[in-house]
Amino acid sequence: FDPNGRQCLTMEGYREIGRIVRSLADEHSNKRLLIVQEGGYHVTYSAYCLHAMLEGVLNLPFPLLSDPIAYYPEDGAFATKVIESIKRFQERSVPFIKGV
């Protein structure tokens, strides 16, 4: 839900960030960890992501909450049209691609 780039990081992504941060804190700061959450995320999903990150920090063996939007459908037809357009342009314009 990033309005500038659709860089949607799911709960599992945040969970992995938590695991990584925990391991870094264990290795480099005598297991001390300070977490600050900044804004800018989808207001209803940010609480789920914070929860998932804390699951990772706590090294929980399995998720306690399921991800309500883990699958976000894409319009595959549009992406296919864009890729085909790029291919046509490159075939016409890039010398070493011509005839490949």
Tab-separated table of N, CA and C in Angstrom:
chain	number	residue	atom	x	y	z
A	1	PHE	N	0.808	-1.206	0.000
A	1	PHE	CA	0.000	0.000	0.000
A	1	PHE	C	0.846	1.263	0.000
A	2	ASP	N	2.060	1.156	-0.486
A	2	ASP	CA	2.927	2.307	-0.633
A	2	ASP	C	2.451	3.091	-1.857
A	3	PRO	N	1.911	4.295	-1.671
A	3	PRO	CA	1.361	5.026	-2.810
A	3	PRO	C	2.427	5.447	-3.812
A	4	ASN	N	3.685	5.420	-3.423
A	4	ASN	CA	4.756	5.843	-4.320
A	4	ASN	C	5.399	4.705	-5.084
A	5	GLY	N	5.110	3.468	-4.761
A	5	GLY	CA	5.788	2.402	-5.482
A	5	GLY	C	5.262	1.008	-5.254
A	6	ARG	N	4.201	0.857	-4.501
A	6	ARG	CA	3.626	-0.455	-4.226
A	6	ARG	C	4.668	-1.408	-3.651
A	7	GLN	N	5.498	-0.895	-2.800
A	7	GLN	CA	6.508	-1.723	-2.148
A	7	GLN	C	5.889	-2.361	-0.918
A	8	CYS	N	4.976	-3.268	-1.161
A	8	CYS	CA	4.211	-3.897	-0.086
A	8	CYS	C	5.055	-4.966	0.595
A	9	LEU	N	5.408	-4.720	1.810
A	9	LEU	CA	6.117	-5.712	2.600
A	9	LEU	C	5.092	-6.392	3.487
A	10	THR	N	4.995	-7.710	3.375
A	10	THR	CA	3.993	-8.459	4.126
A	10	THR	C	4.441	-8.670	5.563
A	11	MET	N	3.558	-9.249	6.335
A	11	MET	CA	3.893	-9.560	7.726
A	11	MET	C	5.117	-10.451	7.813
A	12	GLU	N	5.246	-11.402	6.901
A	12	GLU	CA	6.418	-12.297	6.938
A	12	GLU	C	7.694	-11.500	6.718
A	13	GLY	N	7.637	-10.486	5.887
A	13	GLY	CA	8.800	-9.623	5.692
A	13	GLY	C	9.189	-8.909	6.980
A	14	TYR	N	8.193	-8.377	7.680
A	14	TYR	CA	8.473	-7.725	8.955
A	14	TYR	C	8.954	-8.728	10.000
A	15	ARG	N	8.402	-9.924	9.971
A	15	ARG	CA	8.842	-10.972	10.901
A	15	ARG	C	10.329	-11.258	10.683
A	16	GLU	N	10.728	-11.324	9.419
A	16	GLU	CA	12.135	-11.585	9.103
A	16	GLU	C	13.014	-10.414	9.537
A	17	ILE	N	12.537	-9.188	9.371
A	17	ILE	CA	13.287	-8.029	9.861
A	17	ILE	C	13.500	-8.161	11.366
A	18	GLY	N	12.459	-8.559	12.090
A	18	GLY	CA	12.586	-8.745	13.537
A	18	GLY	C	13.642	-9.781	13.886
A	19	ARG	N	13.654	-10.888	13.155
A	19	ARG	CA	14.664	-11.942	13.400
A	19	ARG	C	16.078	-11.403	13.169
A	20	ILE	N	16.232	-10.661	12.079
A	20	ILE	CA	17.548	-10.116	11.736
A	20	ILE	C	18.006	-9.115	12.788
A	21	VAL	N	17.109	-8.211	13.178
A	21	VAL	CA	17.455	-7.200	14.179
A	21	VAL	C	17.805	-7.872	15.504
A	22	ARG	N	17.045	-8.902	15.878
A	22	ARG	CA	17.339	-9.632	17.118
A	22	ARG	C	18.730	-10.243	17.061
A	23	SER	N	19.070	-10.879	15.954
A	23	SER	CA	20.388	-11.522	15.849
A	23	SER	C	21.505	-10.482	15.875
A	24	LEU	N	21.281	-9.330	15.256
A	24	LEU	CA	22.288	-8.265	15.298
A	24	LEU	C	22.450	-7.722	16.714
A	25	ALA	N	21.330	-7.532	17.415
A	25	ALA	CA	21.398	-7.052	18.801
A	25	ALA	C	22.108	-8.071	19.689
A	26	ASP	N	21.832	-9.338	19.486
A	26	ASP	CA	22.492	-10.381	20.276
A	26	ASP	C	23.999	-10.361	20.049
A	27	GLU	N	24.390	-10.137	18.807
A	27	GLU	CA	25.812	-10.198	18.452
A	27	GLU	C	26.572	-8.912	18.784
A	28	HIS	N	25.932	-7.758	18.623
A	28	HIS	CA	26.687	-6.507	18.673
A	28	HIS	C	26.339	-5.567	19.826
A	29	SER	N	25.255	-5.783	20.548
A	29	SER	CA	24.884	-4.815	21.585
A	29	SER	C	24.499	-5.486	22.900
A	30	ASN	N	25.149	-6.603	23.178
A	30	ASN	CA	24.901	-7.296	24.439
A	30	ASN	C	23.412	-7.601	24.626
A	31	LYS	N	22.745	-7.970	23.508
A	31	LYS	CA	21.335	-8.353	23.474
A	31	LYS	C	20.367	-7.209	23.773
A	32	ARG	N	20.871	-5.967	23.787
A	32	ARG	CA	19.987	-4.815	24.005
A	32	ARG	C	19.417	-4.371	22.666
A	33	LEU	N	18.150	-3.959	22.700
A	33	LEU	CA	17.476	-3.596	21.468
A	33	LEU	C	16.469	-2.481	21.738
A	34	LEU	N	16.496	-1.465	20.910
A	34	LEU	CA	15.520	-0.387	20.968
A	34	LEU	C	14.810	-0.360	19.620
A	35	ILE	N	13.487	-0.380	19.647
A	35	ILE	CA	12.698	-0.378	18.417
A	35	ILE	C	11.874	0.903	18.371
A	36	VAL	N	11.969	1.612	17.248
A	36	VAL	CA	11.168	2.813	17.021
A	36	VAL	C	10.401	2.604	15.726
A	37	GLN	N	9.087	2.757	15.782
A	37	GLN	CA	8.276	2.609	14.586
A	37	GLN	C	7.947	4.000	14.069
A	38	GLU	N	8.314	4.241	12.800
A	38	GLU	CA	7.966	5.521	12.194
A	38	GLU	C	6.702	5.352	11.363
A	39	GLY	N	6.117	6.423	10.938
A	39	GLY	CA	4.828	6.379	10.251
A	39	GLY	C	4.952	6.182	8.758
A	40	GLY	N	3.816	6.335	8.075
A	40	GLY	CA	3.792	6.263	6.634
A	40	GLY	C	3.231	4.981	6.065
A	41	TYR	N	2.750	4.107	6.905
A	41	TYR	CA	2.231	2.827	6.438
A	41	TYR	C	0.718	2.859	6.421
A	42	HIS	N	0.148	1.874	5.784
A	42	HIS	CA	-1.305	1.759	5.756
A	42	HIS	C	-1.801	1.619	7.191
A	43	VAL	N	-2.697	2.487	7.594
A	43	VAL	CA	-3.063	2.621	9.002
A	43	VAL	C	-3.615	1.331	9.605
A	44	THR	N	-4.376	0.545	8.860
A	44	THR	CA	-4.929	-0.666	9.446
A	44	THR	C	-3.954	-1.838	9.405
A	45	TYR	N	-2.985	-1.796	8.517
A	45	TYR	CA	-2.061	-2.921	8.376
A	45	TYR	C	-0.818	-2.758	9.248
A	46	SER	N	-0.501	-1.544	9.650
A	46	SER	CA	0.737	-1.312	10.396
A	46	SER	C	0.757	-2.060	11.731
A	47	ALA	N	-0.380	-2.196	12.388
A	47	ALA	CA	-0.416	-2.931	13.659
A	47	ALA	C	-0.078	-4.405	13.444
A	48	TYR	N	-0.548	-4.974	12.345
A	48	TYR	CA	-0.210	-6.367	12.027
A	48	TYR	C	1.296	-6.506	11.774
A	49	CYS	N	1.855	-5.539	11.060
A	49	CYS	CA	3.287	-5.603	10.743
A	49	CYS	C	4.136	-5.430	11.995
A	50	LEU	N	3.728	-4.528	12.876
A	50	LEU	CA	4.438	-4.377	14.145
A	50	LEU	C	4.370	-5.680	14.937
A	51	HIS	N	3.206	-6.287	14.994
A	51	HIS	CA	3.039	-7.559	15.701
A	51	HIS	C	3.975	-8.616	15.115
A	52	ALA	N	4.020	-8.703	13.793
A	52	ALA	CA	4.881	-9.695	13.137
A	52	ALA	C	6.350	-9.420	13.420
A	53	MET	N	6.754	-8.143	13.410
A	53	MET	CA	8.146	-7.819	13.697
A	53	MET	C	8.509	-8.241	15.118
A	54	LEU	N	7.609	-8.003	16.054
A	54	LEU	CA	7.867	-8.411	17.433
A	54	LEU	C	7.930	-9.936	17.569
A	55	GLU	N	7.111	-10.642	16.786
A	55	GLU	CA	7.224	-12.109	16.774
A	55	GLU	C	8.630	-12.523	16.347
A	56	GLY	N	9.169	-11.833	15.342
A	56	GLY	CA	10.525	-12.132	14.891
A	56	GLY	C	11.566	-11.794	15.945
A	57	VAL	N	11.421	-10.623	16.586
A	57	VAL	CA	12.353	-10.211	17.646
A	57	VAL	C	12.344	-11.222	18.788
A	58	LEU	N	11.165	-11.744	19.103
A	58	LEU	CA	11.031	-12.705	20.202
A	58	LEU	C	11.354	-14.136	19.782
A	59	ASN	N	11.712	-14.322	18.507
A	59	ASN	CA	12.041	-15.653	17.970
A	59	ASN	C	10.931	-16.668	18.225
A	60	LEU	N	9.695	-16.255	18.027
A	60	LEU	CA	8.589	-17.190	18.204
A	60	LEU	C	8.651	-18.256	17.109
A	61	PRO	N	8.330	-19.490	17.426
A	61	PRO	CA	8.489	-20.576	16.457
A	61	PRO	C	7.485	-20.558	15.307
A	62	PHE	N	6.344	-19.882	15.503
A	62	PHE	CA	5.336	-19.817	14.443
A	62	PHE	C	4.526	-18.542	14.637
A	63	PRO	N	3.903	-18.035	13.576
A	63	PRO	CA	3.108	-16.805	13.679
A	63	PRO	C	1.889	-16.984	14.580
A	64	LEU	N	1.590	-15.948	15.338
A	64	LEU	CA	0.395	-15.966	16.189
A	64	LEU	C	-0.822	-15.394	15.465
A	65	LEU	N	-0.571	-14.550	14.465
A	65	LEU	CA	-1.654	-13.968	13.668
A	65	LEU	C	-1.442	-14.308	12.201
A	66	SER	N	-2.523	-14.557	11.493
A	66	SER	CA	-2.403	-14.751	10.051
A	66	SER	C	-2.419	-13.385	9.365
A	67	ASP	N	-1.834	-13.331	8.197
A	67	ASP	CA	-1.727	-12.088	7.449
A	67	ASP	C	-3.028	-11.846	6.684
A	68	PRO	N	-3.734	-10.747	6.989
A	68	PRO	CA	-5.023	-10.519	6.327
A	68	PRO	C	-4.904	-10.143	4.850
A	69	ILE	N	-3.715	-9.725	4.400
A	69	ILE	CA	-3.549	-9.362	2.986
A	69	ILE	C	-2.282	-9.959	2.389
A	70	ALA	N	-1.932	-11.154	2.790
A	70	ALA	CA	-0.692	-11.767	2.292
A	70	ALA	C	-0.687	-11.908	0.779
A	71	TYR	N	-1.851	-12.080	0.197
A	71	TYR	CA	-1.923	-12.190	-1.258
A	71	TYR	C	-2.615	-10.954	-1.792
A	72	TYR	N	-1.896	-10.178	-2.579
A	72	TYR	CA	-2.441	-8.973	-3.179
A	72	TYR	C	-2.433	-9.168	-4.684
A	73	PRO	N	-3.592	-9.403	-5.314
A	73	PRO	CA	-3.624	-9.749	-6.736
A	73	PRO	C	-3.118	-8.623	-7.631
A	74	GLU	N	-2.413	-8.992	-8.653
A	74	GLU	CA	-1.891	-8.051	-9.631
A	74	GLU	C	-2.636	-8.220	-10.942
A	75	ASP	N	-2.648	-7.185	-11.739
A	75	ASP	CA	-3.229	-7.251	-13.073
A	75	ASP	C	-2.136	-7.747	-14.015
A	76	GLY	N	-2.092	-9.042	-14.244
A	76	GLY	CA	-1.062	-9.644	-15.081
A	76	GLY	C	-1.121	-9.201	-16.525
A	77	ALA	N	-2.303	-8.897	-17.033
A	77	ALA	CA	-2.445	-8.483	-18.432
A	77	ALA	C	-1.711	-7.174	-18.692
A	78	PHE	N	-1.811	-6.238	-17.775
A	78	PHE	CA	-1.121	-4.955	-17.944
A	78	PHE	C	0.392	-5.153	-17.942
A	79	ALA	N	0.901	-5.930	-16.984
A	79	ALA	CA	2.342	-6.181	-16.922
A	79	ALA	C	2.840	-6.847	-18.193
A	80	THR	N	2.072	-7.785	-18.742
A	80	THR	CA	2.458	-8.469	-19.973
A	80	THR	C	2.544	-7.482	-21.137
A	81	LYS	N	1.579	-6.576	-21.235
A	81	LYS	CA	1.597	-5.555	-22.296
A	81	LYS	C	2.832	-4.662	-22.178
A	82	VAL	N	3.168	-4.261	-20.972
A	82	VAL	CA	4.335	-3.397	-20.772
A	82	VAL	C	5.609	-4.123	-21.171
A	83	ILE	N	5.756	-5.374	-20.760
A	83	ILE	CA	6.958	-6.152	-21.099
A	83	ILE	C	7.069	-6.332	-22.607
A	84	GLU	N	5.972	-6.632	-23.268
A	84	GLU	CA	5.993	-6.788	-24.721
A	84	GLU	C	6.379	-5.484	-25.406
A	85	SER	N	5.899	-4.359	-24.895
A	85	SER	CA	6.248	-3.057	-25.446
A	85	SER	C	7.741	-2.779	-25.293
A	86	ILE	N	8.297	-3.111	-24.154
A	86	ILE	CA	9.734	-2.929	-23.913
A	86	ILE	C	10.540	-3.808	-24.864
A	87	LYS	N	10.106	-5.050	-25.041
A	87	LYS	CA	10.802	-5.965	-25.959
A	87	LYS	C	10.802	-5.415	-27.381
A	88	ARG	N	9.648	-4.923	-27.846
A	88	ARG	CA	9.560	-4.370	-29.203
A	88	ARG	C	10.493	-3.178	-29.360
A	89	PHE	N	10.517	-2.303	-28.374
A	89	PHE	CA	11.401	-1.137	-28.420
A	89	PHE	C	12.863	-1.560	-28.499
A	90	GLN	N	13.247	-2.514	-27.632
A	90	GLN	CA	14.640	-2.962	-27.621
A	90	GLN	C	15.026	-3.645	-28.928
A	91	GLU	N	14.125	-4.439	-29.486
A	91	GLU	CA	14.424	-5.113	-30.761
A	91	GLU	C	14.657	-4.103	-31.881
A	92	ARG	N	13.942	-2.980	-31.854
A	92	ARG	CA	14.112	-1.947	-32.872
A	92	ARG	C	15.308	-1.054	-32.598
A	93	SER	N	15.650	-0.856	-31.331
A	93	SER	CA	16.604	0.212	-30.969
A	93	SER	C	17.963	-0.246	-30.487
A	94	VAL	N	18.091	-1.449	-30.003
A	94	VAL	CA	19.357	-1.912	-29.431
A	94	VAL	C	20.042	-2.803	-30.452
A	95	PRO	N	21.194	-2.354	-30.984
A	95	PRO	CA	21.829	-3.081	-32.100
A	95	PRO	C	22.113	-4.544	-31.828
A	96	PHE	N	22.635	-4.892	-30.677
A	96	PHE	CA	23.021	-6.290	-30.441
A	96	PHE	C	21.832	-7.204	-30.142
A	97	ILE	N	20.618	-6.635	-29.988
A	97	ILE	CA	19.424	-7.457	-29.757
A	97	ILE	C	18.717	-7.764	-31.075
A	98	LYS	N	18.938	-6.929	-32.093
A	98	LYS	CA	18.261	-7.122	-33.376
A	98	LYS	C	18.522	-8.513	-33.908
A	99	GLY	N	17.458	-9.189	-34.278
A	99	GLY	CA	17.574	-10.520	-34.856
A	99	GLY	C	17.732	-11.656	-33.849
A	100	VAL	N	17.707	-11.353	-32.575
A	100	VAL	CA	17.857	-12.392	-31.548
A	100	VAL	C	16.512	-13.015	-31.273
